Amino acid sequence: MANIEDVDLIVIGSGQGGVPLAVDFAKAGKRVVLFERGRIGGTCVNFGCTPSKAFLAAAHNAGRARNAAPLGIHADVRVDGPAVMNRVRRVRDEWHDGSEKRVAGAGIDLIRASAAFVGERTVSGGGRTVRAPRVVIDTGTSPVVPPIAGIGDVPYFTNLTWFEQPAPPKRLVVIGGGYIGLELGQGARRLGSDVTIVHGAPRLMEREEPDASDVLRSSLEADGVRLELGATAESVTLAGATIVVTLKSGANIEADALLLATGRTPNTPDLALDASGIAVDARGFVRCDEHLQTSCPGVYALGDVAGQPAFTHVAWEDYRRLASTFAGTPRRRDDRVLSYTTFTEPQLARTGLTEADARAKGIAAESRTIQLGDVARGTEWNLEAGFMRLVVDGASDRIVGATFVGYEMGELIHTIGFAIELGATWHDLDRFVAIHPTFGEGLPSLARMFA
Ligand SMILES: Cc1cc2nc3c(=O)[nH]c(=O)nc-3n(C[C@H](O)[C@H](O)[C@H](O)COP(=O)(O)OP(=O)(O)OC[C@H]3O[C@@H](n4cnc5c(N)ncnc54)[C@H](O)[C@@H]3O)c2cc1C
């Protein structure tokens, strides 16, 4: 084996948890090696959150302008596709450059290469072999390419390439009705593309509550997105420059572009995890204990690759937990209140447990729902699509979860996530005096529904 260098910390992957951990250690004077085989900053900055939200910023402004007709505003929306995509890449590159500077400025030994284990806590890549008492795997996930007949013979986008296109396509088929497919599909539609979303389940985002799926379905359809639900793409072919997607039903959909948004697979096959005795689950995610430690002592995993809910704030929170554990105060991975948002318009925002989840955990859960059409902000601003649902533990009256579907609900859901952290009950929410006329006014109204 090549010369082995001993260092204090090895991080594989410059994702959302790995970079801050490496920076903290390096700033504390430790020797840190960071392996990165792609762009510094990982998925979120380069291929995920940042470019997709910059894309949606343009799309939703166009959508809002068009949807203002009921208010008496008739906008003639002209989309400059190349300008939209140039801005998306500019915003992305600013964040990426910031990540590069952060790593360079911290004195981290950055090895721009793919890394693999060659022994216990020993990692090789880029012609170097390093060993450390602590190794952190932060290698994230990659898009799944589904086994559709002909997929190797047609051009397609995934999130890795979508933001490189000069302008949104004229006709687009999206395969996958999860949050990535819905955000990018609705975004493309609002920027002028003719969009069809093909989804295998009978409803969109089928892991969410049925009425939340229903609001998204009707909002997307109102935008002019065609939905093929309960449908399977059986084959794809190329007819000249046209991509033809054939469904199991026999229907053909013609498009200029195809976007695959059919799930994620962990970036573990290249890591030779066996060499360090690191176990993975049936899908290839790294198995970790409650402190994010793998089956090899001293080797930890965080973020998406650790089988965590795949969100940037989860990976970042893993970093905080791991940093605390490394500093001598162990923190668990499983005591957080999970919140997330799908940035369609309207948004689907969740925190804590749904009523069904809570009941499955043995909690005597109850929920109450208020429609946004019954909240002044909804009717006055013509933002009636959606609802707010609060879930409480009927035994203690404590708030355990919420689903808010509606305009910018990703902001308001934080109040409930915070309330859950504080152990608040619906009585606390009832006492709170909300501002009229905001969506927040719905919160004490919801609480009173439990009385
Ligand atoms: C289109 C899209 C939109 C999204 N929007 C949101 C959003 O709005 N909000 C949100 O919270 N989340 C969003 N996400 C999810 C979010 O991007 C991920 O949860 C987050 O990036 C996970 O971070 P991570 O640290 O686990 O890994 P990643 O950010 O994926 O980083 C892993 C890094 O490891 C590197 N790597 C992999 N294998 C090796 C190896 N063997 N050697 C060296 N380097 C390696 C990779 O190149 C990569 O840079 C979105 C994702 C996508 C795809």
Short mmCIF file of C-alpha atoms and ligand atoms in Angstrom, two decimals:
data_model
loop_
_atom_site.label_atom_id
_atom_site.label_comp_id
_atom_site.label_asym_id
_atom_site.label_seq_id
_atom_site.Cartn_x
_atom_site.Cartn_y
_atom_site.Cartn_z
CA MET A 1 0.00 0.00 0.00
CA ALA A 2 1.17 3.55 -0.75
CA ASN A 3 2.51 5.70 2.06
CA ILE A 4 -0.23 6.19 4.62
CA GLU A 5 -0.60 9.73 5.98
CA ASP A 6 -2.12 10.10 9.44
CA VAL A 7 -4.54 13.00 9.93
CA ASP A 8 -7.21 13.96 12.49
CA LEU A 9 -10.34 13.85 10.33
CA ILE A 10 -11.27 12.56 6.89
CA VAL A 11 -14.48 13.75 5.23
CA ILE A 12 -15.67 12.09 2.02
CA GLY A 13 -17.99 14.41 0.07
CA SER A 14 -18.37 18.17 0.35
CA GLY A 15 -22.11 18.16 1.03
CA GLN A 16 -24.12 20.11 3.52
CA GLY A 17 -22.76 18.48 6.66
CA GLY A 18 -19.24 17.56 5.55
CA VAL A 19 -18.06 21.06 4.72
CA PRO A 20 -18.93 22.76 8.03
CA LEU A 21 -17.49 19.82 9.97
CA ALA A 22 -14.23 19.96 7.99
CA VAL A 23 -14.07 23.74 8.39
CA ASP A 24 -14.62 23.58 12.18
CA PHE A 25 -11.90 20.96 12.63
CA ALA A 26 -9.42 22.75 10.38
CA LYS A 27 -10.04 26.08 12.11
CA ALA A 28 -9.36 24.36 15.43
CA GLY A 29 -5.90 23.48 14.11
CA LYS A 30 -6.65 19.83 13.23
CA ARG A 31 -5.34 18.14 10.08
CA VAL A 32 -8.37 17.57 7.86
CA VAL A 33 -8.54 15.85 4.49
CA LEU A 34 -11.67 16.41 2.38
CA PHE A 35 -12.27 14.27 -0.71
CA GLU A 36 -14.61 15.64 -3.37
CA ARG A 37 -15.01 14.10 -6.82
CA GLY A 38 -17.43 16.69 -8.20
CA ARG A 39 -18.30 20.31 -7.50
CA ILE A 40 -17.63 21.62 -4.01
CA GLY A 41 -20.91 22.19 -2.20
CA GLY A 42 -22.58 18.96 -3.34
CA THR A 43 -26.13 18.51 -4.60
CA CYS A 44 -27.88 21.36 -2.81
CA VAL A 45 -25.68 24.14 -4.07
CA ASN A 46 -24.93 22.82 -7.54
CA PHE A 47 -27.77 20.58 -8.70
CA GLY A 48 -30.57 20.88 -6.14
CA CYS A 49 -31.99 23.50 -3.82
CA THR A 50 -30.12 26.56 -5.06
CA PRO A 51 -30.64 26.30 -8.82
CA SER A 52 -34.14 24.85 -8.47
CA LYS A 53 -35.30 27.68 -6.22
CA ALA A 54 -33.71 30.32 -8.48
CA PHE A 55 -35.61 28.63 -11.35
CA LEU A 56 -38.86 28.69 -9.36
CA ALA A 57 -38.37 32.33 -8.43
CA ALA A 58 -38.73 33.22 -12.12
CA ALA A 59 -41.46 30.66 -12.77
CA HIS A 60 -43.68 31.65 -9.86
CA ASN A 61 -43.42 35.34 -10.67
CA ALA A 62 -44.64 34.53 -14.17
CA GLY A 63 -47.41 32.34 -12.73
CA ARG A 64 -48.54 34.97 -10.25
CA ALA A 65 -48.73 37.60 -12.96
CA ARG A 66 -50.88 35.34 -15.13
CA ASN A 67 -53.07 34.30 -12.23
CA ALA A 68 -53.88 37.91 -11.32
CA ALA A 69 -56.78 38.08 -13.80
CA PRO A 70 -59.46 37.51 -11.11
CA LEU A 71 -58.10 40.66 -9.39
CA GLY A 72 -58.64 42.64 -12.58
CA ILE A 73 -54.99 42.53 -13.62
CA HIS A 74 -54.44 41.18 -17.12
CA ALA A 75 -50.72 40.63 -17.61
CA ASP A 76 -49.12 39.82 -20.91
CA VAL A 77 -46.24 37.69 -19.66
CA ARG A 78 -43.17 37.39 -21.89
CA VAL A 79 -40.58 34.90 -20.65
CA ASP A 80 -36.97 35.41 -21.67
CA GLY A 81 -35.86 31.77 -21.27
CA PRO A 82 -32.11 32.32 -21.76
CA ALA A 83 -32.17 35.20 -19.24
CA VAL A 84 -33.98 32.98 -16.72
CA MET A 85 -31.46 30.15 -17.10
CA ASN A 86 -28.46 32.50 -17.06
CA ARG A 87 -29.64 33.95 -13.76
CA VAL A 88 -30.19 30.45 -12.36
CA ARG A 89 -26.58 29.55 -13.18
CA ARG A 90 -25.31 32.87 -11.85
CA VAL A 91 -27.01 32.35 -8.48
CA ARG A 92 -25.79 28.74 -8.37
CA ASP A 93 -22.21 29.74 -9.23
CA GLU A 94 -22.15 32.43 -6.55
CA TRP A 95 -23.04 29.84 -3.92
CA HIS A 96 -20.59 27.34 -5.35
CA ASP A 97 -17.78 29.91 -5.38
CA GLY A 98 -18.62 30.76 -1.77
CA SER A 99 -18.27 27.09 -0.82
CA GLU A 100 -14.92 26.87 -2.65
CA LYS A 101 -13.63 29.93 -0.78
CA ARG A 102 -14.84 28.58 2.55
CA VAL A 103 -12.95 25.32 2.06
CA ALA A 104 -9.81 27.03 0.73
CA GLY A 105 -9.82 29.63 3.51
CA ALA A 106 -10.05 27.08 6.32
CA GLY A 107 -6.77 25.31 5.56
CA ILE A 108 -8.41 22.01 4.62
CA ASP A 109 -6.34 19.55 2.58
CA LEU A 110 -8.75 19.17 -0.35
CA ILE A 111 -8.27 16.17 -2.63
CA ARG A 112 -10.36 16.51 -5.79
CA ALA A 113 -10.86 12.84 -6.46
CA SER A 114 -13.16 9.92 -5.84
CA ALA A 115 -12.38 8.25 -2.53
CA ALA A 116 -12.69 4.63 -1.41
CA PHE A 117 -11.87 2.74 1.76
CA VAL A 118 -8.75 0.59 1.62
CA GLY A 119 -8.73 -0.47 5.27
CA GLU A 120 -10.21 0.43 8.64
CA ARG A 121 -10.56 4.24 8.78
CA THR A 122 -8.17 4.36 5.85
CA VAL A 123 -9.18 6.04 2.62
CA SER A 124 -7.52 6.38 -0.78
CA GLY A 125 -8.11 8.76 -3.64
CA GLY A 126 -6.19 11.00 -6.02
CA GLY A 127 -2.99 9.01 -5.48
CA ARG A 128 -2.99 9.50 -1.71
CA THR A 129 -3.89 7.25 1.19
CA VAL A 130 -4.92 8.78 4.52
CA ARG A 131 -5.92 7.35 7.87
CA ALA A 132 -7.72 9.07 10.74
CA PRO A 133 -9.39 8.17 14.03
CA ARG A 134 -12.55 9.75 12.62
CA VAL A 135 -13.92 9.40 9.10
CA VAL A 136 -17.19 10.99 7.99
CA ILE A 137 -19.07 9.77 4.91
CA ASP A 138 -21.13 12.55 3.33
CA THR A 139 -21.47 11.29 -0.23
CA GLY A 140 -25.16 11.98 -0.82
CA THR A 141 -27.30 10.41 -3.54
CA SER A 142 -27.62 10.37 -7.32
CA PRO A 143 -30.68 10.37 -9.56
CA VAL A 144 -32.11 6.97 -10.45
CA VAL A 145 -32.46 6.23 -14.16
CA PRO A 146 -35.50 3.93 -14.40
CA PRO A 147 -35.37 0.80 -16.57
CA ILE A 148 -37.61 2.13 -19.35
CA ALA A 149 -37.11 0.43 -22.71
CA GLY A 150 -35.02 2.66 -25.00
CA ILE A 151 -33.89 5.05 -22.26
CA GLY A 152 -30.25 4.62 -23.30
CA ASP A 153 -31.02 5.82 -26.82
CA VAL A 154 -32.78 9.12 -26.09
CA PRO A 155 -31.45 12.31 -24.54
CA TYR A 156 -32.83 13.00 -21.09
CA PHE A 157 -32.33 15.41 -18.23
CA THR A 158 -31.88 14.66 -14.58
CA ASN A 159 -31.31 17.27 -11.88
CA LEU A 160 -27.60 17.03 -12.78
CA THR A 161 -28.15 18.48 -16.27
CA TRP A 162 -31.50 20.32 -16.13
CA PHE A 163 -30.01 23.67 -15.16
CA GLU A 164 -27.47 23.54 -18.01
CA GLN A 165 -30.10 23.93 -20.75
CA PRO A 166 -30.06 27.29 -22.56
CA ALA A 167 -33.82 27.80 -22.09
CA PRO A 168 -36.79 25.72 -20.87
CA PRO A 169 -37.98 23.31 -23.60
CA LYS A 170 -41.06 23.84 -25.75
CA ARG A 171 -42.62 20.47 -24.87
CA LEU A 172 -41.55 18.55 -21.76
CA VAL A 173 -42.40 15.16 -20.29
CA VAL A 174 -41.50 14.69 -16.64
CA ILE A 175 -41.41 11.14 -15.33
CA GLY A 176 -42.01 11.20 -11.57
CA GLY A 177 -44.59 13.10 -9.52
CA GLY A 178 -42.56 13.50 -6.34
CA TYR A 179 -41.37 16.88 -5.17
CA ILE A 180 -38.53 17.30 -7.69
CA GLY A 181 -40.78 16.40 -10.64
CA LEU A 182 -43.57 18.70 -9.43
CA GLU A 183 -41.34 21.68 -8.70
CA LEU A 184 -39.47 21.52 -12.00
CA GLY A 185 -42.55 20.48 -14.00
CA GLN A 186 -44.72 23.31 -12.69
CA GLY A 187 -41.76 25.67 -13.01
CA ALA A 188 -41.28 24.78 -16.68
CA ARG A 189 -45.00 25.17 -17.33
CA ARG A 190 -45.05 28.63 -15.76
CA LEU A 191 -42.08 29.55 -17.94
CA GLY A 192 -44.03 28.59 -21.05
CA SER A 193 -43.32 24.88 -21.65
CA ASP A 194 -46.05 22.46 -22.61
CA VAL A 195 -45.70 19.96 -19.71
CA THR A 196 -46.94 16.44 -19.02
CA ILE A 197 -46.10 14.72 -15.73
CA VAL A 198 -46.26 10.92 -15.74
CA HIS A 199 -46.59 9.39 -12.29
CA GLY A 200 -46.99 5.73 -11.36
CA ALA A 201 -49.14 6.22 -8.25
CA PRO A 202 -52.81 7.22 -8.56
CA ARG A 203 -52.06 10.55 -6.85
CA LEU A 204 -49.20 13.01 -6.70
CA MET A 205 -46.84 12.88 -3.70
CA GLU A 206 -48.66 9.76 -2.58
CA ARG A 207 -46.88 9.66 0.77
CA GLU A 208 -48.60 12.91 1.75
CA GLU A 209 -52.21 13.20 2.91
CA PRO A 210 -54.77 12.71 0.10
CA ASP A 211 -56.30 16.20 0.37
CA ALA A 212 -52.81 17.74 0.15
CA SER A 213 -52.23 15.78 -3.09
CA ASP A 214 -55.63 16.99 -4.33
CA VAL A 215 -54.76 20.66 -3.86
CA LEU A 216 -51.51 20.19 -5.77
CA ARG A 217 -53.28 18.31 -8.55
CA SER A 218 -55.92 20.97 -9.09
CA SER A 219 -53.38 23.80 -8.89
CA LEU A 220 -51.07 22.16 -11.44
CA GLU A 221 -54.00 21.44 -13.72
CA ALA A 222 -55.15 25.07 -13.39
CA ASP A 223 -51.69 26.07 -14.61
CA GLY A 224 -52.18 23.83 -17.64
CA VAL A 225 -49.92 20.93 -16.60
CA ARG A 226 -51.23 17.63 -17.99
CA LEU A 227 -51.12 14.82 -15.43
CA GLU A 228 -50.92 11.14 -16.28
CA LEU A 229 -51.54 9.49 -12.90
CA GLY A 230 -51.38 5.76 -12.26
CA ALA A 231 -49.44 5.62 -15.50
CA THR A 232 -46.23 3.82 -16.39
CA ALA A 233 -43.80 4.96 -19.08
CA GLU A 234 -43.08 1.70 -20.89
CA SER A 235 -40.73 2.86 -23.63
CA VAL A 236 -39.10 5.93 -25.11
CA THR A 237 -38.04 6.41 -28.71
CA LEU A 238 -36.66 9.16 -30.85
CA ALA A 239 -38.50 10.27 -34.03
CA GLY A 240 -36.19 12.84 -35.56
CA ALA A 241 -35.66 15.35 -32.79
CA THR A 242 -38.93 14.40 -31.08
CA ILE A 243 -38.93 12.16 -28.02
CA VAL A 244 -41.93 9.83 -27.90
CA VAL A 245 -42.89 8.44 -24.49
CA THR A 246 -45.20 5.43 -24.76
CA LEU A 247 -47.30 4.64 -21.72
CA LYS A 248 -48.46 1.18 -20.68
CA SER A 249 -51.96 2.24 -21.74
CA GLY A 250 -50.61 2.57 -25.30
CA ALA A 251 -50.84 6.39 -25.31
CA ASN A 252 -47.94 8.28 -26.88
CA ILE A 253 -46.71 11.64 -25.63
CA GLU A 254 -44.42 13.69 -27.86
CA ALA A 255 -41.87 16.06 -26.39
CA ASP A 256 -38.70 17.99 -27.06
CA ALA A 257 -37.24 17.11 -23.68
CA LEU A 258 -37.55 14.42 -21.04
CA LEU A 259 -36.84 14.93 -17.35
CA LEU A 260 -36.33 11.92 -15.11
CA ALA A 261 -37.30 12.57 -11.50
CA THR A 262 -37.81 9.00 -10.35
CA GLY A 263 -35.99 8.82 -7.06
CA ARG A 264 -32.48 8.82 -5.64
CA THR A 265 -29.89 6.15 -5.01
CA PRO A 266 -27.10 6.42 -2.41
CA ASN A 267 -23.54 7.11 -3.54
CA THR A 268 -22.04 4.08 -1.81
CA PRO A 269 -21.07 1.52 -4.50
CA ASP A 270 -17.74 3.25 -5.23
CA LEU A 271 -16.70 3.55 -1.58
CA ALA A 272 -15.56 -0.09 -1.05
CA LEU A 273 -17.24 0.06 2.36
CA ASP A 274 -16.39 -3.61 3.03
CA ALA A 275 -12.72 -2.66 3.43
CA SER A 276 -13.64 -0.85 6.63
CA GLY A 277 -16.42 -3.20 7.76
CA ILE A 278 -19.17 -0.66 7.09
CA ALA A 279 -22.65 -2.14 6.65
CA VAL A 280 -25.30 -0.82 4.28
CA ASP A 281 -29.03 -1.52 4.17
CA ALA A 282 -30.88 -3.32 1.36
CA ARG A 283 -30.98 -0.11 -0.73
CA GLY A 284 -27.30 0.73 -0.18
CA PHE A 285 -27.71 3.48 2.45
CA VAL A 286 -25.08 3.41 5.21
CA ARG A 287 -26.38 1.84 8.40
CA CYS A 288 -25.82 4.09 11.43
CA ASP A 289 -26.62 3.94 15.11
CA GLU A 290 -28.44 6.72 16.95
CA HIS A 291 -25.23 8.78 17.03
CA LEU A 292 -24.64 8.43 13.27
CA GLN A 293 -21.80 5.95 13.84
CA THR A 294 -21.50 3.14 11.29
CA SER A 295 -20.70 -0.49 12.04
CA CYS A 296 -16.99 0.49 11.97
CA PRO A 297 -16.08 2.41 15.16
CA GLY A 298 -14.82 5.90 14.31
CA VAL A 299 -16.57 5.99 10.93
CA TYR A 300 -19.71 8.10 10.76
CA ALA A 301 -22.19 8.97 8.02
CA LEU A 302 -24.49 11.95 7.69
CA GLY A 303 -27.02 13.50 5.35
CA ASP A 304 -28.78 11.65 2.54
CA VAL A 305 -26.33 8.73 2.42
CA ALA A 306 -27.11 7.85 6.03
CA GLY A 307 -30.72 7.15 5.05
CA GLN A 308 -31.90 10.38 6.63
CA PRO A 309 -34.85 12.33 5.20
CA ALA A 310 -33.22 13.84 2.11
CA PHE A 311 -33.13 17.54 2.92
CA THR A 312 -30.32 20.02 3.26
CA HIS A 313 -31.44 21.15 6.70
CA VAL A 314 -31.30 17.51 7.86
CA ALA A 315 -27.72 17.09 6.61
CA TRP A 316 -26.77 20.39 8.23
CA GLU A 317 -28.43 19.42 11.51
CA ASP A 318 -26.54 16.10 11.38
CA TYR A 319 -23.36 18.15 11.28
CA ARG A 320 -24.36 20.01 14.45
CA ARG A 321 -25.18 16.74 16.18
CA LEU A 322 -21.96 15.08 15.10
CA ALA A 323 -19.87 18.13 16.06
CA SER A 324 -21.42 17.98 19.52
CA THR A 325 -20.77 14.22 19.78
CA PHE A 326 -17.14 14.73 18.72
CA ALA A 327 -16.81 17.49 21.33
CA GLY A 328 -17.85 15.05 24.06
CA THR A 329 -21.59 15.74 24.33
CA PRO A 330 -23.28 12.94 22.36
CA ARG A 331 -26.43 13.95 20.51
CA ARG A 332 -28.90 11.57 18.94
CA ARG A 333 -30.06 11.56 15.33
CA ASP A 334 -33.69 10.77 16.10
CA ASP A 335 -34.89 13.52 18.41
CA ARG A 336 -35.53 16.24 15.86
CA VAL A 337 -38.80 17.70 14.65
CA LEU A 338 -38.69 17.15 10.91
CA SER A 339 -40.12 19.90 8.73
CA TYR A 340 -40.03 20.30 4.95
CA THR A 341 -41.68 22.10 2.09
CA THR A 342 -42.44 21.36 -1.54
CA PHE A 343 -41.94 24.65 -3.34
CA THR A 344 -44.76 24.30 -5.82
CA GLU A 345 -47.39 27.00 -5.83
CA PRO A 346 -49.26 26.50 -3.57
CA GLN A 347 -46.61 25.02 -1.30
CA LEU A 348 -47.03 21.82 0.67
CA ALA A 349 -45.40 22.29 4.07
CA ARG A 350 -45.16 19.68 6.81
CA THR A 351 -43.80 19.50 10.32
CA GLY A 352 -43.81 16.72 12.90
CA LEU A 353 -46.35 13.93 12.50
CA THR A 354 -49.47 13.55 10.43
CA GLU A 355 -52.51 12.23 12.27
CA ALA A 356 -51.99 8.79 10.68
CA ASP A 357 -48.27 8.74 11.60
CA ALA A 358 -49.06 9.74 15.16
CA ARG A 359 -51.72 7.06 15.53
CA ALA A 360 -49.28 4.47 14.13
CA LYS A 361 -46.95 5.46 16.98
CA GLY A 362 -49.71 4.83 19.52
CA ILE A 363 -50.55 8.50 20.09
CA ALA A 364 -54.25 9.28 20.54
CA ALA A 365 -53.97 11.87 17.80
CA GLU A 366 -56.68 14.26 16.70
CA SER A 367 -56.57 16.81 13.93
CA ARG A 368 -58.50 19.91 12.94
CA THR A 369 -58.42 21.59 9.55
CA ILE A 370 -59.24 25.08 8.38
CA GLN A 371 -59.58 25.88 4.68
CA LEU A 372 -57.71 28.97 3.46
CA GLY A 373 -60.97 30.14 1.93
CA ASP A 374 -62.17 30.62 5.52
CA VAL A 375 -59.21 32.84 6.45
CA ALA A 376 -59.42 36.56 5.58
CA ARG A 377 -55.97 36.59 4.00
CA GLY A 378 -57.04 33.82 1.64
CA THR A 379 -60.21 35.47 0.40
CA GLU A 380 -58.94 39.07 0.27
CA TRP A 381 -55.82 38.15 -1.69
CA ASN A 382 -57.42 35.46 -3.85
CA LEU A 383 -55.16 32.83 -2.26
CA GLU A 384 -57.85 30.36 -1.27
CA ALA A 385 -56.22 27.15 -2.52
CA GLY A 386 -55.18 24.99 0.41
CA PHE A 387 -55.71 24.40 4.10
CA MET A 388 -54.03 24.36 7.48
CA ARG A 389 -54.21 21.21 9.60
CA LEU A 390 -53.02 20.87 13.17
CA VAL A 391 -52.44 17.52 14.88
CA VAL A 392 -52.46 17.19 18.67
CA ASP A 393 -52.01 14.39 21.16
CA GLY A 394 -55.52 14.06 22.60
CA ALA A 395 -54.14 12.78 25.92
CA SER A 396 -51.86 15.75 26.64
CA ASP A 397 -53.21 18.41 24.24
CA ARG A 398 -49.64 18.82 22.99
CA ILE A 399 -49.14 19.80 19.37
CA VAL A 400 -47.42 16.98 17.46
CA GLY A 401 -47.65 18.00 13.82
CA ALA A 402 -49.12 20.12 11.07
CA THR A 403 -49.74 20.13 7.34
CA PHE A 404 -50.12 23.54 5.72
CA VAL A 405 -50.89 23.69 2.02
CA GLY A 406 -51.08 27.13 0.45
CA TYR A 407 -49.28 30.23 -0.66
CA GLU A 408 -45.78 30.49 0.96
CA MET A 409 -46.82 28.06 3.72
CA GLY A 410 -43.20 26.95 4.06
CA GLU A 411 -42.71 30.11 6.11
CA LEU A 412 -45.66 29.73 8.49
CA ILE A 413 -45.06 26.03 9.21
CA HIS A 414 -42.01 27.03 11.27
CA THR A 415 -44.25 28.42 14.00
CA ILE A 416 -45.67 24.94 14.55
CA GLY A 417 -42.27 23.20 14.34
CA PHE A 418 -41.08 25.61 17.02
CA ALA A 419 -44.21 25.02 19.11
CA ILE A 420 -43.56 21.27 18.98
CA GLU A 421 -39.93 21.82 20.09
CA LEU A 422 -41.22 23.85 23.03
CA GLY A 423 -43.78 21.20 23.97
CA ALA A 424 -46.64 23.67 23.45
CA THR A 425 -50.30 22.63 23.63
CA TRP A 426 -53.22 23.89 21.57
CA HIS A 427 -54.16 26.01 24.62
CA ASP A 428 -50.87 27.95 24.16
CA LEU A 429 -51.72 28.54 20.51
CA ASP A 430 -55.22 29.62 21.47
CA ARG A 431 -53.83 32.32 23.81
CA PHE A 432 -51.68 33.78 21.07
CA VAL A 433 -53.02 36.98 19.46
CA ALA A 434 -52.40 36.80 15.71
CA ILE A 435 -52.19 39.70 13.27
CA HIS A 436 -55.21 40.45 11.12
CA PRO A 437 -55.39 39.68 8.21
CA THR A 438 -52.57 37.14 7.87
CA PHE A 439 -52.60 33.40 7.33
CA GLY A 440 -51.19 33.25 10.86
CA GLU A 441 -54.64 34.32 12.04
CA GLY A 442 -55.71 30.79 11.20
CA LEU A 443 -53.48 29.39 13.97
CA PRO A 444 -55.50 30.38 17.05
CA SER A 445 -58.67 29.63 15.07
CA LEU A 446 -57.37 26.10 14.49
CA ALA A 447 -56.48 25.75 18.18
CA ARG A 448 -59.97 26.79 19.25
CA MET A 449 -61.40 24.00 17.11
CA PHE A 450 -60.02 21.53 19.69
CA ALA A 451 -61.99 23.14 22.53
C1 LIG B 1 -33.61 19.17 -7.68
C2 LIG B 1 -33.42 19.09 -6.18
C3 LIG B 1 -33.98 20.08 -5.38
C4 LIG B 1 -33.81 20.03 -4.01
N1 LIG B 1 -34.39 21.00 -3.25
C5 LIG B 1 -34.25 20.97 -1.91
C6 LIG B 1 -34.83 21.99 -1.10
O1 LIG B 1 -35.46 22.92 -1.59
N2 LIG B 1 -34.65 21.93 0.24
C7 LIG B 1 -33.93 20.90 0.83
O2 LIG B 1 -33.79 20.89 2.06
N3 LIG B 1 -33.38 19.92 0.09
C8 LIG B 1 -33.51 19.93 -1.26
N4 LIG B 1 -32.93 18.95 -2.01
C9 LIG B 1 -32.20 17.86 -1.33
C10 LIG B 1 -30.78 18.30 -0.95
O3 LIG B 1 -30.12 18.81 -2.08
C11 LIG B 1 -30.02 17.14 -0.34
O4 LIG B 1 -30.77 16.59 0.72
C12 LIG B 1 -28.68 17.60 0.21
O5 LIG B 1 -27.87 18.16 -0.79
C13 LIG B 1 -27.96 16.39 0.83
O6 LIG B 1 -26.70 16.79 1.25
P1 LIG B 1 -25.60 15.72 1.58
O7 LIG B 1 -24.59 16.44 2.37
O8 LIG B 1 -26.21 14.52 2.17
O9 LIG B 1 -24.99 15.24 0.17
P2 LIG B 1 -24.68 16.00 -1.19
O10 LIG B 1 -25.02 17.43 -1.13
O11 LIG B 1 -25.31 15.19 -2.26
O12 LIG B 1 -23.09 15.92 -1.33
C14 LIG B 1 -22.42 14.70 -1.56
C15 LIG B 1 -21.09 14.99 -2.22
O13 LIG B 1 -20.27 13.82 -2.16
C16 LIG B 1 -19.53 13.71 -3.36
N5 LIG B 1 -19.12 12.30 -3.50
C17 LIG B 1 -19.94 11.24 -3.69
N6 LIG B 1 -19.21 10.09 -3.70
C18 LIG B 1 -17.92 10.47 -3.55
C19 LIG B 1 -16.70 9.74 -3.47
N7 LIG B 1 -16.66 8.41 -3.55
N8 LIG B 1 -15.55 10.44 -3.32
C20 LIG B 1 -15.55 11.80 -3.23
N9 LIG B 1 -16.69 12.53 -3.28
C21 LIG B 1 -17.86 11.86 -3.42
C22 LIG B 1 -20.49 14.18 -4.42
O14 LIG B 1 -19.78 14.61 -5.57
C23 LIG B 1 -21.19 15.35 -3.69
O15 LIG B 1 -20.56 16.56 -3.94
C24 LIG B 1 -33.06 18.98 -3.41
C25 LIG B 1 -32.48 17.99 -4.21
C26 LIG B 1 -32.66 18.04 -5.58
C27 LIG B 1 -32.02 16.96 -6.42
#
